[in-house]
PDB file of C-alpha atoms and ligand atoms in Angstrom:
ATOM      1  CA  UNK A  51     112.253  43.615  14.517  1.00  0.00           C
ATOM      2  CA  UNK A  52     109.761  40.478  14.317  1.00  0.00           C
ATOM      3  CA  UNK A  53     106.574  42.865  14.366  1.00  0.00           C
ATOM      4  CA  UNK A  54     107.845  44.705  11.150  1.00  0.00           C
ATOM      5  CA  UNK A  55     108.555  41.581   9.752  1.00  0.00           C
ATOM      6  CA  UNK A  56     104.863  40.317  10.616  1.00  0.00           C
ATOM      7  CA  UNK A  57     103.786  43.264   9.058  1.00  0.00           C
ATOM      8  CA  UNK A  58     105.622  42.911   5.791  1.00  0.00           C
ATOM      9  CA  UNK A  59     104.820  39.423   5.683  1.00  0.00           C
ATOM     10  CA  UNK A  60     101.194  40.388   5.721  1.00  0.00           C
ATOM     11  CA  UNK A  61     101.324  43.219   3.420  1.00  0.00           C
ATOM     12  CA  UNK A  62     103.129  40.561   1.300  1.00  0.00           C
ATOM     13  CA  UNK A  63     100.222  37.549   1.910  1.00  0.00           C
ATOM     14  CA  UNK A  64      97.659  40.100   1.014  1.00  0.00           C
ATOM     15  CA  UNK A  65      99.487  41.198  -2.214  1.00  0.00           C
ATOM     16  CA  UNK A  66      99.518  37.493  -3.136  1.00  0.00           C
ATOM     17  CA  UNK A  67      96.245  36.648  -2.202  1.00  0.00           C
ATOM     18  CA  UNK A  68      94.797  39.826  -4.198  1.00  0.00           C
ATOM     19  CA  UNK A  69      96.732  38.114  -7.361  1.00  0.00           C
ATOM     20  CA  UNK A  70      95.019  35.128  -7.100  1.00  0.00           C
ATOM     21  CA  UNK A  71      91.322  36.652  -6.366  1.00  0.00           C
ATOM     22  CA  UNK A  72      91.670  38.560  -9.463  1.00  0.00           C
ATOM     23  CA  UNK A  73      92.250  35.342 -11.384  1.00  0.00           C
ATOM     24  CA  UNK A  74      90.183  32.963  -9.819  1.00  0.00           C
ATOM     25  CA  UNK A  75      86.472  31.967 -11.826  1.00  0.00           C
ATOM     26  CA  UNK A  76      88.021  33.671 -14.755  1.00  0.00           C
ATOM     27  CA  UNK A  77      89.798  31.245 -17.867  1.00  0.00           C
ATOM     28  CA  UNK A  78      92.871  33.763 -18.729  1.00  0.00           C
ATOM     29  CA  UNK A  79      95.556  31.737 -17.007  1.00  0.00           C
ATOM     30  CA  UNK A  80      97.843  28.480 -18.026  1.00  0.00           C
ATOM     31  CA  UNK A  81      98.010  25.705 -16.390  1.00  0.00           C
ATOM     32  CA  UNK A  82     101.307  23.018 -16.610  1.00  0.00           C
ATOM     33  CA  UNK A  83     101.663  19.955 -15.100  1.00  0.00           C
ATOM     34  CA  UNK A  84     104.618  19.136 -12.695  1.00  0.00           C
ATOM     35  CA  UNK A  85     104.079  15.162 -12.095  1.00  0.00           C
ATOM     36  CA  UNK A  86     100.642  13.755 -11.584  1.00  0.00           C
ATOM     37  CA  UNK A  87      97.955  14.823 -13.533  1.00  0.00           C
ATOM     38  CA  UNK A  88      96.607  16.915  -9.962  1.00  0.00           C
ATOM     39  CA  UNK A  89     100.257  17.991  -9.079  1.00  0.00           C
ATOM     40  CA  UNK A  90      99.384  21.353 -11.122  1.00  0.00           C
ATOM     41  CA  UNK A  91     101.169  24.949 -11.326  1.00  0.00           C
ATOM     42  CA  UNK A  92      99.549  28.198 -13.028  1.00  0.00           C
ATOM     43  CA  UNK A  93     100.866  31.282 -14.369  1.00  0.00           C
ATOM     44  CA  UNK A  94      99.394  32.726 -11.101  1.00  0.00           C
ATOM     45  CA  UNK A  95     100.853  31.227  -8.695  1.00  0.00           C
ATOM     46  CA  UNK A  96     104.171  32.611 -10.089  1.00  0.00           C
ATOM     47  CA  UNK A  97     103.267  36.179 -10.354  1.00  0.00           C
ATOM     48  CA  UNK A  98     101.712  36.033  -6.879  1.00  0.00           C
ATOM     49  CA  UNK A  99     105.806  34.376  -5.996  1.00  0.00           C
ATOM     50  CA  UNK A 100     107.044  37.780  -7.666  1.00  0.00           C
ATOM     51  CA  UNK A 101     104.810  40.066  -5.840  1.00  0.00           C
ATOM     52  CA  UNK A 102     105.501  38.478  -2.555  1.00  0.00           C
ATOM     53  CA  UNK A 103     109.186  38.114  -2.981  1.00  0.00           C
ATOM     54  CA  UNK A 104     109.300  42.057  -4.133  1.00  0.00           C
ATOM     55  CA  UNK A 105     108.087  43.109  -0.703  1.00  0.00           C
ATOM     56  CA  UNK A 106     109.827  40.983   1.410  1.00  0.00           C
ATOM     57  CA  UNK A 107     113.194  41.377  -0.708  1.00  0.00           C
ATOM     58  CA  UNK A 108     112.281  45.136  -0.628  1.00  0.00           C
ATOM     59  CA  UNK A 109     111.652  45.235   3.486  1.00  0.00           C
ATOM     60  CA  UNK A 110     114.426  42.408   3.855  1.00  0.00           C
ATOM     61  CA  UNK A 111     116.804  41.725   1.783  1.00  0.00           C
ATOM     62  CA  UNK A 112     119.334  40.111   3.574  1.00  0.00           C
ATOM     63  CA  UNK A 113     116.930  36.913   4.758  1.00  0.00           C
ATOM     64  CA  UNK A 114     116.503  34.561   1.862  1.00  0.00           C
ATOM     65  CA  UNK A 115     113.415  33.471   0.572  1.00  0.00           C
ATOM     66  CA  UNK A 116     112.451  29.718  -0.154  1.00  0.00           C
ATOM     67  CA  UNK A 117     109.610  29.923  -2.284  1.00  0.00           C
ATOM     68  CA  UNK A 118     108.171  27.541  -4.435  1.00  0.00           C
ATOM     69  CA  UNK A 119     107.819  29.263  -7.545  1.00  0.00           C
ATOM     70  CA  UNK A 120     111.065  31.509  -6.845  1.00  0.00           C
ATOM     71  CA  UNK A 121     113.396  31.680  -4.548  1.00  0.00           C
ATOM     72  CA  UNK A 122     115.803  34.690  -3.282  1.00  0.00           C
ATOM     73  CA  UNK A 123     119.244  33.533  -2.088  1.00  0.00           C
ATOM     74  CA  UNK A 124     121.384  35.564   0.379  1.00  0.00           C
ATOM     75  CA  UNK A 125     124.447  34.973   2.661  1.00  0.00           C
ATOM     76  CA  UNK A 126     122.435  34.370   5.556  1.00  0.00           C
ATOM     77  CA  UNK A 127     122.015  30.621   6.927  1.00  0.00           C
ATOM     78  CA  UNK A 128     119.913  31.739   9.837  1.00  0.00           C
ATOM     79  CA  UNK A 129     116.971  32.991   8.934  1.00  0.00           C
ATOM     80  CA  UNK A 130     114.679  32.209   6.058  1.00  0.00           C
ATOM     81  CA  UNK A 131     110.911  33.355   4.738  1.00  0.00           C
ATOM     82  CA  UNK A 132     109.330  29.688   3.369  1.00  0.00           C
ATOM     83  CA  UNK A 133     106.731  30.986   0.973  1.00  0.00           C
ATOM     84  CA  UNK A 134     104.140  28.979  -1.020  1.00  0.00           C
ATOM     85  CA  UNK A 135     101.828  31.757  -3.428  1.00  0.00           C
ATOM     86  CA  UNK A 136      99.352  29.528  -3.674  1.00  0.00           C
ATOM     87  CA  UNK A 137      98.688  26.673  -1.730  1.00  0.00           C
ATOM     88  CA  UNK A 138      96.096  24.615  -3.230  1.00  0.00           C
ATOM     89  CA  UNK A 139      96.533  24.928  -7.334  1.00  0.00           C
ATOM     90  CA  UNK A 140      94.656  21.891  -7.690  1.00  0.00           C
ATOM     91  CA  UNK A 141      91.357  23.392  -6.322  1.00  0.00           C
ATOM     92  CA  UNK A 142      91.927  27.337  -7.724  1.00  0.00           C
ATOM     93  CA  UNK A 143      92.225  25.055 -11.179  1.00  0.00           C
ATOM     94  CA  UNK A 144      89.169  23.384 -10.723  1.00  0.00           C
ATOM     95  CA  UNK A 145      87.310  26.824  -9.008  1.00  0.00           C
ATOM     96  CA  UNK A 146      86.874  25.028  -5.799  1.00  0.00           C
ATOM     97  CA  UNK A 147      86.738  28.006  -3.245  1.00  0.00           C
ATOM     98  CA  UNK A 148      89.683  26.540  -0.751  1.00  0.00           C
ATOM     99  CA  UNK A 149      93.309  27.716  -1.413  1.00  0.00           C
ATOM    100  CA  UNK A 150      95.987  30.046   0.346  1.00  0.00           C
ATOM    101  CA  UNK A 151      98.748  32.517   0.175  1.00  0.00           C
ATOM    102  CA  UNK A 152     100.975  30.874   3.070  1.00  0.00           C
ATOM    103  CA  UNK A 153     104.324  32.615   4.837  1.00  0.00           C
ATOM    104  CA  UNK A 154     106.427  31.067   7.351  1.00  0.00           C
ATOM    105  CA  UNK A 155     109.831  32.710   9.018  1.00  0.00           C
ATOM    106  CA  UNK A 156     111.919  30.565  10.481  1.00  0.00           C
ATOM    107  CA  UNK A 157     114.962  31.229  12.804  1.00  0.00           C
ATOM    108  CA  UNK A 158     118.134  29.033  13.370  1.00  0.00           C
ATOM    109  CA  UNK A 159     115.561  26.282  12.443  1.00  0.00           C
ATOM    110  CA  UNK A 160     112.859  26.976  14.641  1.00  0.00           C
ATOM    111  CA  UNK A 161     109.053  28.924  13.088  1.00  0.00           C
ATOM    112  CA  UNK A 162     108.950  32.304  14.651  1.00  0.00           C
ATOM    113  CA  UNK A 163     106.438  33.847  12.675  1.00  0.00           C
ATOM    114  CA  UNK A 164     103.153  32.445  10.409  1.00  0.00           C
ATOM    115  CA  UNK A 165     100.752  34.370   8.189  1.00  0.00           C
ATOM    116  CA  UNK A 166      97.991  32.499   6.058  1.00  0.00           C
ATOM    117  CA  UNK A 167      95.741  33.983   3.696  1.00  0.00           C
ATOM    118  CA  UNK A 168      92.653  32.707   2.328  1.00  0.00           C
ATOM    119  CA  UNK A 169      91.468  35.596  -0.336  1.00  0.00           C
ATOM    120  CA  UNK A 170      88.124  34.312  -1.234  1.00  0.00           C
ATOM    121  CA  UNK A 171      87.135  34.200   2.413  1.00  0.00           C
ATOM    122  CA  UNK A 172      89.204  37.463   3.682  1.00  0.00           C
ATOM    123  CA  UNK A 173      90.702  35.426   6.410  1.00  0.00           C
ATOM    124  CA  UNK A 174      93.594  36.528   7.446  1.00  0.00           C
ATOM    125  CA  UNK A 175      95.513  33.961   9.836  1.00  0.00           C
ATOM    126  CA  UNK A 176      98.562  35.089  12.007  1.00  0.00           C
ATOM    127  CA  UNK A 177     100.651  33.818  15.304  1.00  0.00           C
ATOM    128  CA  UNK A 178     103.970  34.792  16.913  1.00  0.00           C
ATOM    129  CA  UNK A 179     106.401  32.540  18.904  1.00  0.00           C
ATOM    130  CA  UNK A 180     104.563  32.908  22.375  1.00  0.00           C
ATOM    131  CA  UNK A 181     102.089  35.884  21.327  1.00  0.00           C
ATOM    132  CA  UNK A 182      99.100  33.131  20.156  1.00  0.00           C
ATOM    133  CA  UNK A 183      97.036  32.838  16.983  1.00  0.00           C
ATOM    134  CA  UNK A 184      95.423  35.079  15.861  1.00  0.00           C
ATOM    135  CA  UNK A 185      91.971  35.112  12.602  1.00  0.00           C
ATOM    136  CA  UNK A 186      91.321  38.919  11.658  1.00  0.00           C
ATOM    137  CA  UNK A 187      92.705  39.816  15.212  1.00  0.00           C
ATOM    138  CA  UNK A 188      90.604  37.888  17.127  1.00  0.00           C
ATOM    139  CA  UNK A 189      92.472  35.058  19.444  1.00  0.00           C
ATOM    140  CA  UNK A 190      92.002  31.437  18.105  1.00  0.00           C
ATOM    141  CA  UNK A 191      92.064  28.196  19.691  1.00  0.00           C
ATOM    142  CA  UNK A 192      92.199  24.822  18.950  1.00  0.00           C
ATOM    143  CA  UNK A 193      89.066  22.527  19.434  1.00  0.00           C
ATOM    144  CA  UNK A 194      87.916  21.300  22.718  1.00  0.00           C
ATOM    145  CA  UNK A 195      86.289  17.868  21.491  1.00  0.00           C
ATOM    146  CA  UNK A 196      87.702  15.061  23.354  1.00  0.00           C
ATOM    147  CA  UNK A 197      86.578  12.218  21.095  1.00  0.00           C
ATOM    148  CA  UNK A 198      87.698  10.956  18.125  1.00  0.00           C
ATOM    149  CA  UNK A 199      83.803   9.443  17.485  1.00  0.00           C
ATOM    150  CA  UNK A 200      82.305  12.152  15.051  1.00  0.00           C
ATOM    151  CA  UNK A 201      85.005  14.332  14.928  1.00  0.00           C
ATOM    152  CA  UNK A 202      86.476  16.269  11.957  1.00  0.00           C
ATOM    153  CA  UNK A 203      89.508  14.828  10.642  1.00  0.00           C
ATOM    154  CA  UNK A 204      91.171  15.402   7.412  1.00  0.00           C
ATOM    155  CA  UNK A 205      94.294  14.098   5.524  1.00  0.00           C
ATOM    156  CA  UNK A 206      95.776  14.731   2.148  1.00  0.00           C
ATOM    157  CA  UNK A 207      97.340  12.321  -0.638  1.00  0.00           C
ATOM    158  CA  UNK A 208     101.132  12.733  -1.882  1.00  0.00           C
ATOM    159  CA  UNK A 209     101.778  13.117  -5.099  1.00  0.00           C
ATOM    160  CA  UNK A 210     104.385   9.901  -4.710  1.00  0.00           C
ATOM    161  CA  UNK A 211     103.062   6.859  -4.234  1.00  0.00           C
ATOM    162  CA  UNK A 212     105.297   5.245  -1.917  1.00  0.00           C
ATOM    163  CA  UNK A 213     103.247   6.219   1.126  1.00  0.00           C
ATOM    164  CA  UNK A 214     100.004   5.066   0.177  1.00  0.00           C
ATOM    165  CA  UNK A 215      99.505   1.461   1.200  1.00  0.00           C
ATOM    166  CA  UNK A 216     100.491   3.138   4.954  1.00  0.00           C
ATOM    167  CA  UNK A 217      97.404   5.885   4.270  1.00  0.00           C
ATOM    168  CA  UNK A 218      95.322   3.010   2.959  1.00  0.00           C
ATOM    169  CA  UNK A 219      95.179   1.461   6.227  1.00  0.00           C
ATOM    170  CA  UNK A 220      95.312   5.014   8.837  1.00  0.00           C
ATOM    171  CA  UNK A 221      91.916   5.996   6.567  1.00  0.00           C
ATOM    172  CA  UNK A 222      90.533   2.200   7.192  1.00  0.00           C
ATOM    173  CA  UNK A 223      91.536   2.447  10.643  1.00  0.00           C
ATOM    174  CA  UNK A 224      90.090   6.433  10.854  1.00  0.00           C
ATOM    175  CA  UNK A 225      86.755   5.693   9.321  1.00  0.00           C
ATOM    176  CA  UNK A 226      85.913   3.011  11.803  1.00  0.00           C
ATOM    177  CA  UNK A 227      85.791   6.235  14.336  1.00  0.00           C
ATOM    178  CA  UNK A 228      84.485   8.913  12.039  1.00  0.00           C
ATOM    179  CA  UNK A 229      84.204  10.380   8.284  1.00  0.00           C
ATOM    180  CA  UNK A 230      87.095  11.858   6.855  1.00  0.00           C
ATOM    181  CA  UNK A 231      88.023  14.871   4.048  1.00  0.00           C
ATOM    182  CA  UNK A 232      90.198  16.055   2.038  1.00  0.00           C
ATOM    183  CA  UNK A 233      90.398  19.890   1.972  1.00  0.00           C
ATOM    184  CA  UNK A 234      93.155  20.598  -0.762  1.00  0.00           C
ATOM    185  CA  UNK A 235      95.655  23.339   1.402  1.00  0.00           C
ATOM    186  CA  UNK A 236      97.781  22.005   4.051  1.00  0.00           C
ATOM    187  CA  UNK A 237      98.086  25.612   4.882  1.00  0.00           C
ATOM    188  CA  UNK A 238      94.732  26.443   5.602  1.00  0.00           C
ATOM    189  CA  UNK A 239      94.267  22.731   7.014  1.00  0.00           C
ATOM    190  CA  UNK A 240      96.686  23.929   9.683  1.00  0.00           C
ATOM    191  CA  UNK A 241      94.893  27.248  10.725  1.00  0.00           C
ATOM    192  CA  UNK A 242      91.618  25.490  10.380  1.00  0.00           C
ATOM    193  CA  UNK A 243      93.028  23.362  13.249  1.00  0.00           C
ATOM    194  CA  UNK A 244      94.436  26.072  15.263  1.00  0.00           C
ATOM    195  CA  UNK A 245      90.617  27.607  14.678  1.00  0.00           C
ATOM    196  CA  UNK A 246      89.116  24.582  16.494  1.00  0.00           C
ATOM    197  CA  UNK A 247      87.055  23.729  13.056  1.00  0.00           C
ATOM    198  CA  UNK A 248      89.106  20.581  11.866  1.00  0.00           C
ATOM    199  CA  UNK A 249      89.908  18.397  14.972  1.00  0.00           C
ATOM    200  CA  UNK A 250      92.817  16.156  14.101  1.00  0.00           C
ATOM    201  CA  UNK A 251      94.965  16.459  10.226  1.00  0.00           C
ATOM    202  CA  UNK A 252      97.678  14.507   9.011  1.00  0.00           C
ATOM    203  CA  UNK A 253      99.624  14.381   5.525  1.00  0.00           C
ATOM    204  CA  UNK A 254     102.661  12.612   4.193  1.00  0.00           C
ATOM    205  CA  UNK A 255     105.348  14.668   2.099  1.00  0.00           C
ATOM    206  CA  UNK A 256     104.501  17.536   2.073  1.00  0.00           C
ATOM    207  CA  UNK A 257     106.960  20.518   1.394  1.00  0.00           C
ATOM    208  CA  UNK A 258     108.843  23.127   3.520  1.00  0.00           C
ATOM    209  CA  UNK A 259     106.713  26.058   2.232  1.00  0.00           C
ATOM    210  CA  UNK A 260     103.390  24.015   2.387  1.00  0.00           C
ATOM    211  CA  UNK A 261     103.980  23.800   6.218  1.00  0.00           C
ATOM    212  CA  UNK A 262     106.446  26.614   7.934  1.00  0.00           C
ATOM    213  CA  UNK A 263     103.761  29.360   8.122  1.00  0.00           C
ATOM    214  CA  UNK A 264     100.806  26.761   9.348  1.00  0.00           C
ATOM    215  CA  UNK A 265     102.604  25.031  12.127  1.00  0.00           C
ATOM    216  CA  UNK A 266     103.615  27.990  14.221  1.00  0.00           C
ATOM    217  CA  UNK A 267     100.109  29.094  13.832  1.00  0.00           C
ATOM    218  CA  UNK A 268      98.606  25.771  15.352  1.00  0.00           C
ATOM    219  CA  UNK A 269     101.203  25.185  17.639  1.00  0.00           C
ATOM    220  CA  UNK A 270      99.953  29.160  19.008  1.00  0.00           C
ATOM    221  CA  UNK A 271      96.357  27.665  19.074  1.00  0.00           C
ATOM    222  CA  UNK A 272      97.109  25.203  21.520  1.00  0.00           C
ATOM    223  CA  UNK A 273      98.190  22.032  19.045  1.00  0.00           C
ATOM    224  CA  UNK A 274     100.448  19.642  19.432  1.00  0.00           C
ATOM    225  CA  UNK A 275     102.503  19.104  16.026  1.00  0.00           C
ATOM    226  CA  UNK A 276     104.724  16.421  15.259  1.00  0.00           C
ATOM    227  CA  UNK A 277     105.256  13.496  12.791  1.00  0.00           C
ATOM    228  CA  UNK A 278     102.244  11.087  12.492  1.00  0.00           C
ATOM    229  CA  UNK A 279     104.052   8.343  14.127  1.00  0.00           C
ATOM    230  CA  UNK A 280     104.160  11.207  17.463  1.00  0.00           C
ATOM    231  CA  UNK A 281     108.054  11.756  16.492  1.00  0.00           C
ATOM    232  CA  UNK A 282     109.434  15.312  16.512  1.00  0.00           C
ATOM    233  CA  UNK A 283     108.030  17.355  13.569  1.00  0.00           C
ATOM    234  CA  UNK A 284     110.741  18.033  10.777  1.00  0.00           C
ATOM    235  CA  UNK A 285     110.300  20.788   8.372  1.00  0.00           C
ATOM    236  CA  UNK A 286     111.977  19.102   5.686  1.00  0.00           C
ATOM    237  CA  UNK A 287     111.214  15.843   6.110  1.00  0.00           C
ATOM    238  CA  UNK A 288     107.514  16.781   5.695  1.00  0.00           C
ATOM    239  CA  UNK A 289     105.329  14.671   7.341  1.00  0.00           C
ATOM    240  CA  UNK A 290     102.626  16.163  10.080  1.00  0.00           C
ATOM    241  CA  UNK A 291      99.807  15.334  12.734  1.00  0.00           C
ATOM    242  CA  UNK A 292      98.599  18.375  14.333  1.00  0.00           C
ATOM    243  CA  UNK A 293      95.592  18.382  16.580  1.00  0.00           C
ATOM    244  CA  UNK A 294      94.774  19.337  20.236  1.00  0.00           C
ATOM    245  CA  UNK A 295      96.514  17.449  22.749  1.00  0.00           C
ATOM    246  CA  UNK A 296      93.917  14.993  23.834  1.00  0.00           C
ATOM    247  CA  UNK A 297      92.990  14.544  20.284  1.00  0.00           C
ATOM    248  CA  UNK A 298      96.640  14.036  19.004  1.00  0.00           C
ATOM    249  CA  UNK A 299      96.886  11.445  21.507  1.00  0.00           C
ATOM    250  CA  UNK A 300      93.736   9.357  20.618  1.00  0.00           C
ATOM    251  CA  UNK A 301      94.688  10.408  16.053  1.00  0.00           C
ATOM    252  CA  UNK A 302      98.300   9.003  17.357  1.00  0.00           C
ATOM    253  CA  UNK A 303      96.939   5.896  18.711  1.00  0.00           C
ATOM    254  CA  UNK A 304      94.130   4.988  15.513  1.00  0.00           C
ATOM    255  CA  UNK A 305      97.025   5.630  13.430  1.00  0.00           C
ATOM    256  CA  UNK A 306      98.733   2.381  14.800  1.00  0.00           C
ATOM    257  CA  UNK A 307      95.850   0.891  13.277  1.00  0.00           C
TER     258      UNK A 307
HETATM  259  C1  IPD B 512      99.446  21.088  -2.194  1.00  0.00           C
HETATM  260  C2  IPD B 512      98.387  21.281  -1.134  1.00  0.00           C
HETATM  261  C3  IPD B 512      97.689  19.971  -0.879  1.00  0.00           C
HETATM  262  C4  IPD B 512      98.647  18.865  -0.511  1.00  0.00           C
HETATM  263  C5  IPD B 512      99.717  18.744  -1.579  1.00  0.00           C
HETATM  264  C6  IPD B 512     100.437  20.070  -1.762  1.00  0.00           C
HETATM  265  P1  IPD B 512     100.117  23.075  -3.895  1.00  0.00           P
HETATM  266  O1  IPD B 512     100.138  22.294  -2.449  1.00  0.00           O
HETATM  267  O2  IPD B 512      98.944  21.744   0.073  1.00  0.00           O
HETATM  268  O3  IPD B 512      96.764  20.100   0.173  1.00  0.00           O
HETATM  269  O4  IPD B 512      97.936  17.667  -0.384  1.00  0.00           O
HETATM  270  O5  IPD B 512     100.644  17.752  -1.209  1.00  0.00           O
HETATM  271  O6  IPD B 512     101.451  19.954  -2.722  1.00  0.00           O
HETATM  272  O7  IPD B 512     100.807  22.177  -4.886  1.00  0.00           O
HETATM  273  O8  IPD B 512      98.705  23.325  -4.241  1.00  0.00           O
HETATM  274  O9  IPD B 512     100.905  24.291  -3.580  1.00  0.00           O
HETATM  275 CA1   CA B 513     101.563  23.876  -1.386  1.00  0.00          CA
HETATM  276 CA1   CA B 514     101.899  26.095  -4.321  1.00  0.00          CA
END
């Protein structure tokens, strides 16, 4: 059963992410704000939800889909399929090259099952509940580095502004240690950690689709997920550090401050 849902949930992620690479560096699509002037949502992004929620609904359709531009209630409280079309609106808008088609399937609360696509790239990110992670079907893992001191850390700004003063003084506390970016898709962010690239990332608020596919994917790399405060990671409530384990111990302890 979970393979042929991996394998729908790919078929859908690469429906979705051929969408958004037929759009992308061309001007044909509208673009509304939701809050904030960068908290953005495109035509696109809401035909890539149809053509995702098609296939799964089609392969599926007795596991509801959250999705952030559509979502596909059933009977069943069980299971679920978090989808976000495209993660990272803000930088397809602006023709920045970093975004994501992200899928996460979830079981009596727990991830079982995380597919990522970047289209521009043709990266293709997977991982299974025990079976590893997984870039174009090679194996990946999560960085070895064992210092914070020039490593690659990135974050990410919520749209509300309640957290802020608190990421004011992590990024003072961070940049005494090393640089730090902000990539645009907590998605990718994720995978990029399971791939070893970015050691340490943590965000604030995020949503349930931004994050169920990601996670599993790390955590299959070798990460350690939780909240940023080293609390249990909660899907709903949003908030995530995920890094290797000797670097999620040193992130946890700069992020005292
Ligand atoms: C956003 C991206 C971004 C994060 C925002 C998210 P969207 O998703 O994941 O990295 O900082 O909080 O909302 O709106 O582009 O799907
Ligand atoms: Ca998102
Ligand atoms: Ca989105």
């Amino acid at each position: 059963m979970s393979s042929s849902i991996l394998e729908a949930m790919i078929v859908a992620s690469l429906t979705g992410g051929s969408i958004l690479r037929k759009y992308f560096e061309k001007e044909n699509f509208s673009v509304i704000q939701k809050s904030v002037s960068y908290d953005l949502v495109t035509n696109i992004d809401k035909e890539s939800q149809e053509g995702i929620n098609a296939i799964l609904s089609k392969h599926f359709p007795d596991i509801p889909v959250i999705g952030e531009e559509g979502s596909i209630q059933t009977g069943k409280q069980s299971q679920a399929f978090y989808v976000d079309p495209l993660d990272g609106t803000f930088n397809f808008v602006h023709k920045y090259p970093f975004f994501s088609v992200s899928l996460g399937y979830w079981e009596n609360n727990e991830p079982v099952i995380g597919v990522v696509f970047d289209p521009v790239r043709r990266d293709l990110f997977y991982g299974q509940k025990g079976e590893g992670a997984y870039l174009n079907g090679e194996r990946i893992h999560v960085s070895d580095r064992t210092s914070l001191e020039g490593s690659y850390l990135v974050t990410g700004f919520p749209y509300k502004e309640g957290k802020h003063p608190r990421i004011e003084k992590e990024i003072r506390s961070v940049m005494k240690l090393t640089d730090l970016r902000v990539l645009g898709s907590a998605a990718l962010e994720l995978c990029y950690v399971a791939k070893g690239i970015i050691d340490g990332y943590w965000e604030y608020d995020l949503s349930s689709w931004d994050l169920a596919g990601g996670v599993l994917i790390a955590q299959e790399a070798g990460a350690v997920v939780t909240s940023p405060s080293g609390g249990s990671f909660d899907l709903i409530e949003g908030d995530v550090l995920a890094a290797s384990p000797v670097i999620h111990q040193k992130l946890l302890e700069a992020l005292k401050y």
